[in-house]
Tab-separated table of C-alpha atoms in Angstrom:
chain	number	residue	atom	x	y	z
A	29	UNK	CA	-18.128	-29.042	-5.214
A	30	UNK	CA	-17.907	-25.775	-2.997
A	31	UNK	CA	-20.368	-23.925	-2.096
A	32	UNK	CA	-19.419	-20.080	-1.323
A	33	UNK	CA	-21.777	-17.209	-0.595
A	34	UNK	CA	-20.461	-13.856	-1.337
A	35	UNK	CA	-21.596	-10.920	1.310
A	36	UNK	CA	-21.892	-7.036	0.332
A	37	UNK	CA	-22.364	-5.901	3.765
A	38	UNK	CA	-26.645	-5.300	3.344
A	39	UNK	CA	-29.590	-7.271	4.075
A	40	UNK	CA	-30.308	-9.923	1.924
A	41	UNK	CA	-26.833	-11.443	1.801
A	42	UNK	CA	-26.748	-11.472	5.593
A	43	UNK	CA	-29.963	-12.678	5.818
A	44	UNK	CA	-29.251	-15.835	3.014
A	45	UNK	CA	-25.636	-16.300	5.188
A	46	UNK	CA	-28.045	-16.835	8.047
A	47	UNK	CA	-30.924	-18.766	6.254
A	48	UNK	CA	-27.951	-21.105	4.531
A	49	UNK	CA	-26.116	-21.799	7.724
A	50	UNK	CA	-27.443	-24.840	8.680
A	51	UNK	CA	-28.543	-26.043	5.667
A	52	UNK	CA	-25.401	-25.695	3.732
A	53	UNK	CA	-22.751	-26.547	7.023
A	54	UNK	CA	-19.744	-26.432	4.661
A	55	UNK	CA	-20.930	-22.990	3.233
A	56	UNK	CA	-18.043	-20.747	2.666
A	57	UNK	CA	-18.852	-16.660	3.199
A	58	UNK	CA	-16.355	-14.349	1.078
A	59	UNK	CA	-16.466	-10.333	1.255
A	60	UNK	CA	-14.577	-8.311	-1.001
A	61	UNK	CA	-12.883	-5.628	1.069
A	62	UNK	CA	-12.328	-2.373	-1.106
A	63	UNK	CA	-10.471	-0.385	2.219
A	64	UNK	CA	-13.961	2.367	1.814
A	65	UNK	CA	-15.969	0.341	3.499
A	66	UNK	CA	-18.366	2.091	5.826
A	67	UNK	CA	-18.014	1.692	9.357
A	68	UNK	CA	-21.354	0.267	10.207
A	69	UNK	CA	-20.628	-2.214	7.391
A	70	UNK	CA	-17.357	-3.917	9.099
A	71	UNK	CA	-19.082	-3.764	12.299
A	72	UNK	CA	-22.006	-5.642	10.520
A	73	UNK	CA	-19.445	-8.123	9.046
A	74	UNK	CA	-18.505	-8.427	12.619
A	75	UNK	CA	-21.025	-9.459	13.559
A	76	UNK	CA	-22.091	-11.395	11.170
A	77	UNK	CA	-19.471	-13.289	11.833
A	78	UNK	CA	-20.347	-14.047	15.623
A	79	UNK	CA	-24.057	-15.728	14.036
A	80	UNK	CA	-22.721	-17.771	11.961
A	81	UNK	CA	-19.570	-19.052	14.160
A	82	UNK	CA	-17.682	-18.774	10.794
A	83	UNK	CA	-14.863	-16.891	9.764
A	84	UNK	CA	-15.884	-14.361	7.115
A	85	UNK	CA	-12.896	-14.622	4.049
A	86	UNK	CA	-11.583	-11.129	2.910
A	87	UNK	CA	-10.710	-11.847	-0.903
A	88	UNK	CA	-9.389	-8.275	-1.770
A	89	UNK	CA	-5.650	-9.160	-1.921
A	90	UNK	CA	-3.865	-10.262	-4.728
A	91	UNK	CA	-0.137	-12.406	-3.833
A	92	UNK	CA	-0.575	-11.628	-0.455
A	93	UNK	CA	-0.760	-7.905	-1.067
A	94	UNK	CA	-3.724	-5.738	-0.265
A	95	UNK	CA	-5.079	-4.241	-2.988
A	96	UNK	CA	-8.106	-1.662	-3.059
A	97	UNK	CA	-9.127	1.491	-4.149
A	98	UNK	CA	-6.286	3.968	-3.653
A	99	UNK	CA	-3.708	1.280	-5.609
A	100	UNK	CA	-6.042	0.540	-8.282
A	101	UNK	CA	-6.706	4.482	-8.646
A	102	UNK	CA	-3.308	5.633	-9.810
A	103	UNK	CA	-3.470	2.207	-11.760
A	104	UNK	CA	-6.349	4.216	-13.772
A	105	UNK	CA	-4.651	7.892	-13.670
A	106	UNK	CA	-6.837	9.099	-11.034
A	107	UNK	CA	-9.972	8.214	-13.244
A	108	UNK	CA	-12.202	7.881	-9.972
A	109	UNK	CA	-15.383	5.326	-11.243
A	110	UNK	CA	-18.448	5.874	-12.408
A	111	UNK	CA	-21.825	4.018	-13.947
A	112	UNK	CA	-19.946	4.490	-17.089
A	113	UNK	CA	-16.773	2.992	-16.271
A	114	UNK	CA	-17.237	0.257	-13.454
A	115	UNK	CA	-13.342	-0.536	-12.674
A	116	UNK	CA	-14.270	-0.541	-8.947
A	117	UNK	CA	-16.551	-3.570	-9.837
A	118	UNK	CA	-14.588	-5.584	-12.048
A	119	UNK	CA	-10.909	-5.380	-10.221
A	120	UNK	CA	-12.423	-5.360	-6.124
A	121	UNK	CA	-15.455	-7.541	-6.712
A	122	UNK	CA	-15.496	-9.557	-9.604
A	123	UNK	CA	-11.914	-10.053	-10.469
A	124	UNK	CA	-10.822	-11.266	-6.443
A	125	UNK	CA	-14.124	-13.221	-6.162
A	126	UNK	CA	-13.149	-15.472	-9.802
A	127	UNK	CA	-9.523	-15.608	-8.527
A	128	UNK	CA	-10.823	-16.931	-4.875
A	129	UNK	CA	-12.859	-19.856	-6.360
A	130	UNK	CA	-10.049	-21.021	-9.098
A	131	UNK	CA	-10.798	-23.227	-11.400
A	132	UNK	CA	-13.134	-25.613	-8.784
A	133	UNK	CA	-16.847	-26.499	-9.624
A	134	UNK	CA	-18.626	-24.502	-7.091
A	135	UNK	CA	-22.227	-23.266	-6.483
A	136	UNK	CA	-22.216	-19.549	-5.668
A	137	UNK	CA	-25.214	-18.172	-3.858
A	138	UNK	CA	-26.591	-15.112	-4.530
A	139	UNK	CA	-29.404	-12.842	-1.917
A	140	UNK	CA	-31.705	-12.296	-4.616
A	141	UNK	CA	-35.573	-11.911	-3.230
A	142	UNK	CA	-38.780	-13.669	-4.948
A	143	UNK	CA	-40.116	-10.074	-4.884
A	144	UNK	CA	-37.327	-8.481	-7.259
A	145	UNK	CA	-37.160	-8.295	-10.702
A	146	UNK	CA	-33.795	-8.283	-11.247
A	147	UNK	CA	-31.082	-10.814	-12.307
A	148	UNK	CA	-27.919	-11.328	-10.110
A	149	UNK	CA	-24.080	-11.619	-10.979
A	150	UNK	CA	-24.015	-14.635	-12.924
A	151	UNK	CA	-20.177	-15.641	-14.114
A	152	UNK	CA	-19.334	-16.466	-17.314
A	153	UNK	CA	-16.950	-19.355	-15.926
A	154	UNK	CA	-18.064	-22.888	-16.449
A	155	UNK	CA	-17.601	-23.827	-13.009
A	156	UNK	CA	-19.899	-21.821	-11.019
A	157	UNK	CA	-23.423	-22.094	-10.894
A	158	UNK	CA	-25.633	-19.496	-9.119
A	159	UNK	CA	-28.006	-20.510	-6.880
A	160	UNK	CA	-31.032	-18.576	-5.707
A	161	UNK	CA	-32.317	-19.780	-2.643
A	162	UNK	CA	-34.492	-16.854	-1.550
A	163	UNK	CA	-36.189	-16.705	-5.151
A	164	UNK	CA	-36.686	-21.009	-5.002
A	165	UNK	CA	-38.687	-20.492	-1.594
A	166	UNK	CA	-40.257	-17.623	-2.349
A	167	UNK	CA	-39.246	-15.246	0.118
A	168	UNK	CA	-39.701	-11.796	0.194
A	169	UNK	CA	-38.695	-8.647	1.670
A	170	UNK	CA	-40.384	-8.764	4.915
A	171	UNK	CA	-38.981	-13.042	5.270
A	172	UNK	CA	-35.087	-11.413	4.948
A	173	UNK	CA	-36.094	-8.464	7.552
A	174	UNK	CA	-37.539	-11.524	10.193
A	175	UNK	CA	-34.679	-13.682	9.440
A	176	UNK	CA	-32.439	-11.039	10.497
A	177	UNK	CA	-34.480	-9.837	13.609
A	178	UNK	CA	-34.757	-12.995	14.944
A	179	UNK	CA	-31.311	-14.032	14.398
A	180	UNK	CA	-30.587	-11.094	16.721
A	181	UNK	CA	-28.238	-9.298	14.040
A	182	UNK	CA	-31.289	-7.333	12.821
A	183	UNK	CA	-30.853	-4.412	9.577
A	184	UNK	CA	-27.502	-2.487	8.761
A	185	UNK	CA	-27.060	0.664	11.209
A	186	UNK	CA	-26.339	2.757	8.582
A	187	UNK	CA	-30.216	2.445	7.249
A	188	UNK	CA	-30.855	4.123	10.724
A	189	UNK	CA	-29.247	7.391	8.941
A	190	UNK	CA	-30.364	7.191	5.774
A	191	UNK	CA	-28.101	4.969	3.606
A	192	UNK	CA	-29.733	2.360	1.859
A	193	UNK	CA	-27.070	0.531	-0.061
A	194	UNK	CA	-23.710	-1.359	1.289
A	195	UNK	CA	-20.615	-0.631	-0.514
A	196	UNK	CA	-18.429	2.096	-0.705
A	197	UNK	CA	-18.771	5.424	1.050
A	198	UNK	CA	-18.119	6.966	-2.136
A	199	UNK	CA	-20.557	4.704	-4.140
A	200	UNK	CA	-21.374	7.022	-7.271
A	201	UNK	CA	-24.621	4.717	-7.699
A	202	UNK	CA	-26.127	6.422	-4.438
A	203	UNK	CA	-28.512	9.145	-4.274
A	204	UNK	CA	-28.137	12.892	-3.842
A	205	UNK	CA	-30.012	12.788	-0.681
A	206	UNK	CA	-27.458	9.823	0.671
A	207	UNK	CA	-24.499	11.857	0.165
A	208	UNK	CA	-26.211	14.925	2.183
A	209	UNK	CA	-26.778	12.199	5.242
A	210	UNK	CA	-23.630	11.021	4.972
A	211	UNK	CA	-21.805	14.587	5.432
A	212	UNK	CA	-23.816	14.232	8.665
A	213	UNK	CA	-23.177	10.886	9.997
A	214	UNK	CA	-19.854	10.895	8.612
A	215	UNK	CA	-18.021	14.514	7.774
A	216	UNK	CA	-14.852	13.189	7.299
A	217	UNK	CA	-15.963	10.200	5.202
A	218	UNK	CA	-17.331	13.117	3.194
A	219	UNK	CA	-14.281	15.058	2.746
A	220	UNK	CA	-12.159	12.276	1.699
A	221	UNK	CA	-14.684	11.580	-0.883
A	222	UNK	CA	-14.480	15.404	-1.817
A	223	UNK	CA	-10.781	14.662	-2.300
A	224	UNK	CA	-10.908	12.427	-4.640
A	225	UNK	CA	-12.557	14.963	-7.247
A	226	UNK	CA	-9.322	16.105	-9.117
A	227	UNK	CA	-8.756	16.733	-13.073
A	228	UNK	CA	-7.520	13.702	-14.639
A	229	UNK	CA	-3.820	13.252	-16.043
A	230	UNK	CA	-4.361	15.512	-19.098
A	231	UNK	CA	-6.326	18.101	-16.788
A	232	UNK	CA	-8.910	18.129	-19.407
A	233	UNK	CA	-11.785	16.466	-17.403
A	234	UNK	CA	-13.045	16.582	-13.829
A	235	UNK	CA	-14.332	13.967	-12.358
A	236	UNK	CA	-17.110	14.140	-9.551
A	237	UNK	CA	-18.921	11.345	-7.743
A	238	UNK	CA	-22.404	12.814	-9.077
A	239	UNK	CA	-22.544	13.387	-12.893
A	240	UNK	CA	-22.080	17.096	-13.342
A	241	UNK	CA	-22.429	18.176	-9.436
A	242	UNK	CA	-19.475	18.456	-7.771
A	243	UNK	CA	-19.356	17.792	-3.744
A	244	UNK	CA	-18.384	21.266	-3.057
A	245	UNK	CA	-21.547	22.198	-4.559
A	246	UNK	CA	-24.065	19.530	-3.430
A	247	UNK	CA	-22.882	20.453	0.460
A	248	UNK	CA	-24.109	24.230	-0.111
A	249	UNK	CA	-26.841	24.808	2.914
A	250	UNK	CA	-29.529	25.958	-0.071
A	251	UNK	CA	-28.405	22.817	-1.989
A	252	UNK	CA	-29.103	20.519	1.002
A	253	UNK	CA	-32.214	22.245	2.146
A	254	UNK	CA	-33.428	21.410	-2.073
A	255	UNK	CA	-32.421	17.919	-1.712
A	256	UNK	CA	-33.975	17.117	1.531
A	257	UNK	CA	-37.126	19.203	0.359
A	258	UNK	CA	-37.031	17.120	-3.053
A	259	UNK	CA	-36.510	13.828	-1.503
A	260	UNK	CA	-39.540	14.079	0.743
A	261	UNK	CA	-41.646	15.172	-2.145
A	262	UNK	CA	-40.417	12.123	-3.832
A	263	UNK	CA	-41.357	9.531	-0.801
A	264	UNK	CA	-44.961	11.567	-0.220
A	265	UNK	CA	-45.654	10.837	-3.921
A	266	UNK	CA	-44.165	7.188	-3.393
A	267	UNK	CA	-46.454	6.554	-0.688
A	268	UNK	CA	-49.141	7.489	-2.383
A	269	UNK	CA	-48.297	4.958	-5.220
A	270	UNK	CA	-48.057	1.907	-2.672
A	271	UNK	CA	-51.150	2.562	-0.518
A	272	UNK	CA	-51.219	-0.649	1.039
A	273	UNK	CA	-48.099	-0.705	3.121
A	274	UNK	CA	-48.379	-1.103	6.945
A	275	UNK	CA	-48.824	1.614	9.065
A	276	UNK	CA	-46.080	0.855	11.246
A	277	UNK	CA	-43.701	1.011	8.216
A	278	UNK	CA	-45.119	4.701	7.059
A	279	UNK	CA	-45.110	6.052	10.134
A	280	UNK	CA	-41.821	5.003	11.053
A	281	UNK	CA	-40.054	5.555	8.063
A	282	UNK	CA	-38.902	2.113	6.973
A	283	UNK	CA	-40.747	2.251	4.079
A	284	UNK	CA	-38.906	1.281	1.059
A	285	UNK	CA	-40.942	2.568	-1.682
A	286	UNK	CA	-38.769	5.016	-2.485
A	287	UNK	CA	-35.285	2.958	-2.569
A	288	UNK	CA	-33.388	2.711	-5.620
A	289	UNK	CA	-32.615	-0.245	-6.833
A	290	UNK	CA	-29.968	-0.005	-8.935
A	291	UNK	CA	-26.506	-0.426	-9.595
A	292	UNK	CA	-24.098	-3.596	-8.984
A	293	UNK	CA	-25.290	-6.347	-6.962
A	294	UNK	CA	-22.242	-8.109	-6.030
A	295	UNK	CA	-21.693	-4.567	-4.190
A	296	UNK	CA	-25.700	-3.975	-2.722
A	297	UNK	CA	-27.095	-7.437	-2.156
């Protein structure tokens, strides 16, 4: 039986990597490389790595060949993804993580929290079984963020400018207000993400990472100054919701009340 833990690049599938390591000492740790990975996220991976004193598998190759987002898009006729049609997902996550574990029994363990409502990747192949370790224990958000402070790797550095999911740089599933912080952490990230909005083959459709709002658009000084304005509204009325959270987390802007929490978990956890 193998027992494999796949990482996203965020918190709580560091955090299990870190709560598993001496519990599960043949634990392997996979991450599906999609070549649009942040920076901050390889660094984290890096890491990472140095905690556990592991090797961290890349599984995004298929024959020995690399394959990620710029092969598979001309695969799909420059059809960049979307909520609607999740090809990212199924060929650079899914697809290489079934084709890593074969045909073995395995147990695959997934970062899901005792405090989410939510249910994680489960395959529909016979021989893995997901295991929730976090969820069995009953630990909760601020459990993963001790885990990882005293472990010395500590949160993601790209929460420090206002990303709150792993994954792409282009992930269509973040908000508004992420893609305005990442044209200032990262302009050229930005750009190349701009790129990528092109008619399709038949030049009868546009496609744009945000619904109907092109990048162009959404980097307009009035549009930021909206979004930033909108987003804060948003948190004030969040905090008001959740009354009860410490101090230290309001005042310092950790608060999480306001996160989405949505979109695909083999990507985010």
């Amino acid at each position: 039986m193998r027992h494999i833990l796949s990482l996203s690049g965020g918190k709580d599938s560091a955090a299990l990597a870190i709560y598993m390591r001496d519990r599960v000492p043949e634990m392997e740790y996979i991450f599906h490389d999609t070549g649009k990975e942040l920076p901050e996220t390889i660094d984290y991976l890096s890491r990472l790595e140095s905690v556990l004193g592991k090797p961290i598998h890349k599984t995004t190759e298929e024959n020995g060949d690399f394959v990620g987002f710029d092969q598979l898009l001309k695969v799909y006729g420059g059809m960049i993804p979307s909520n609607h049609r999740r090809w990212c997902t199924r060929m650079m996550k899914l697809k290489p993580f079934e084709r890593f574990i074969g045909e073995q029994p395995c147990y695959n363990y997934v970062g899901l929290r005792a405090d989410e409502k939510r249910d994680g990747y489960i395959s529909h192949k016979p021989n893995i079984t997901p295991v929730y370790p976090f969820r069995e224990d009953g630990l909760v958000k601020a459990d993963i963020e001790r885990i990882l402070e005293e472990s010395g790797l500590g949160m993601p550095s790209y929460t420090k400018w206002g990303r709150t999911r792993s994954g792409c740089f282009f992930c269509f599933y973040q908000q508004k207000r992420e893609w305005v912080a990442l044209k200032e952490a990262h302009p050229h990230l930005y750009e190349e993400a701009k790129a990528y909005e092109k008619p399709g083959k038949k030049a009868e459709t546009t496609f744009y990472w945000c619904g109907d709002e092109s990048l162009a658009e959404l980097e307009r000084p009035e549009r930021v100054e909206q979004i930033k304005r909108e987003h804060e509204v948003a948190r004030e009325r969040a905090r008001r919701k959740a009354p009860n959270k410490p101090l230290i987390q309001v005042l310092g802007g950790a608060d999480d009340v306001y996160e989405e929490r949505e979109g695909c978990l083999i990507c985010q956890l």
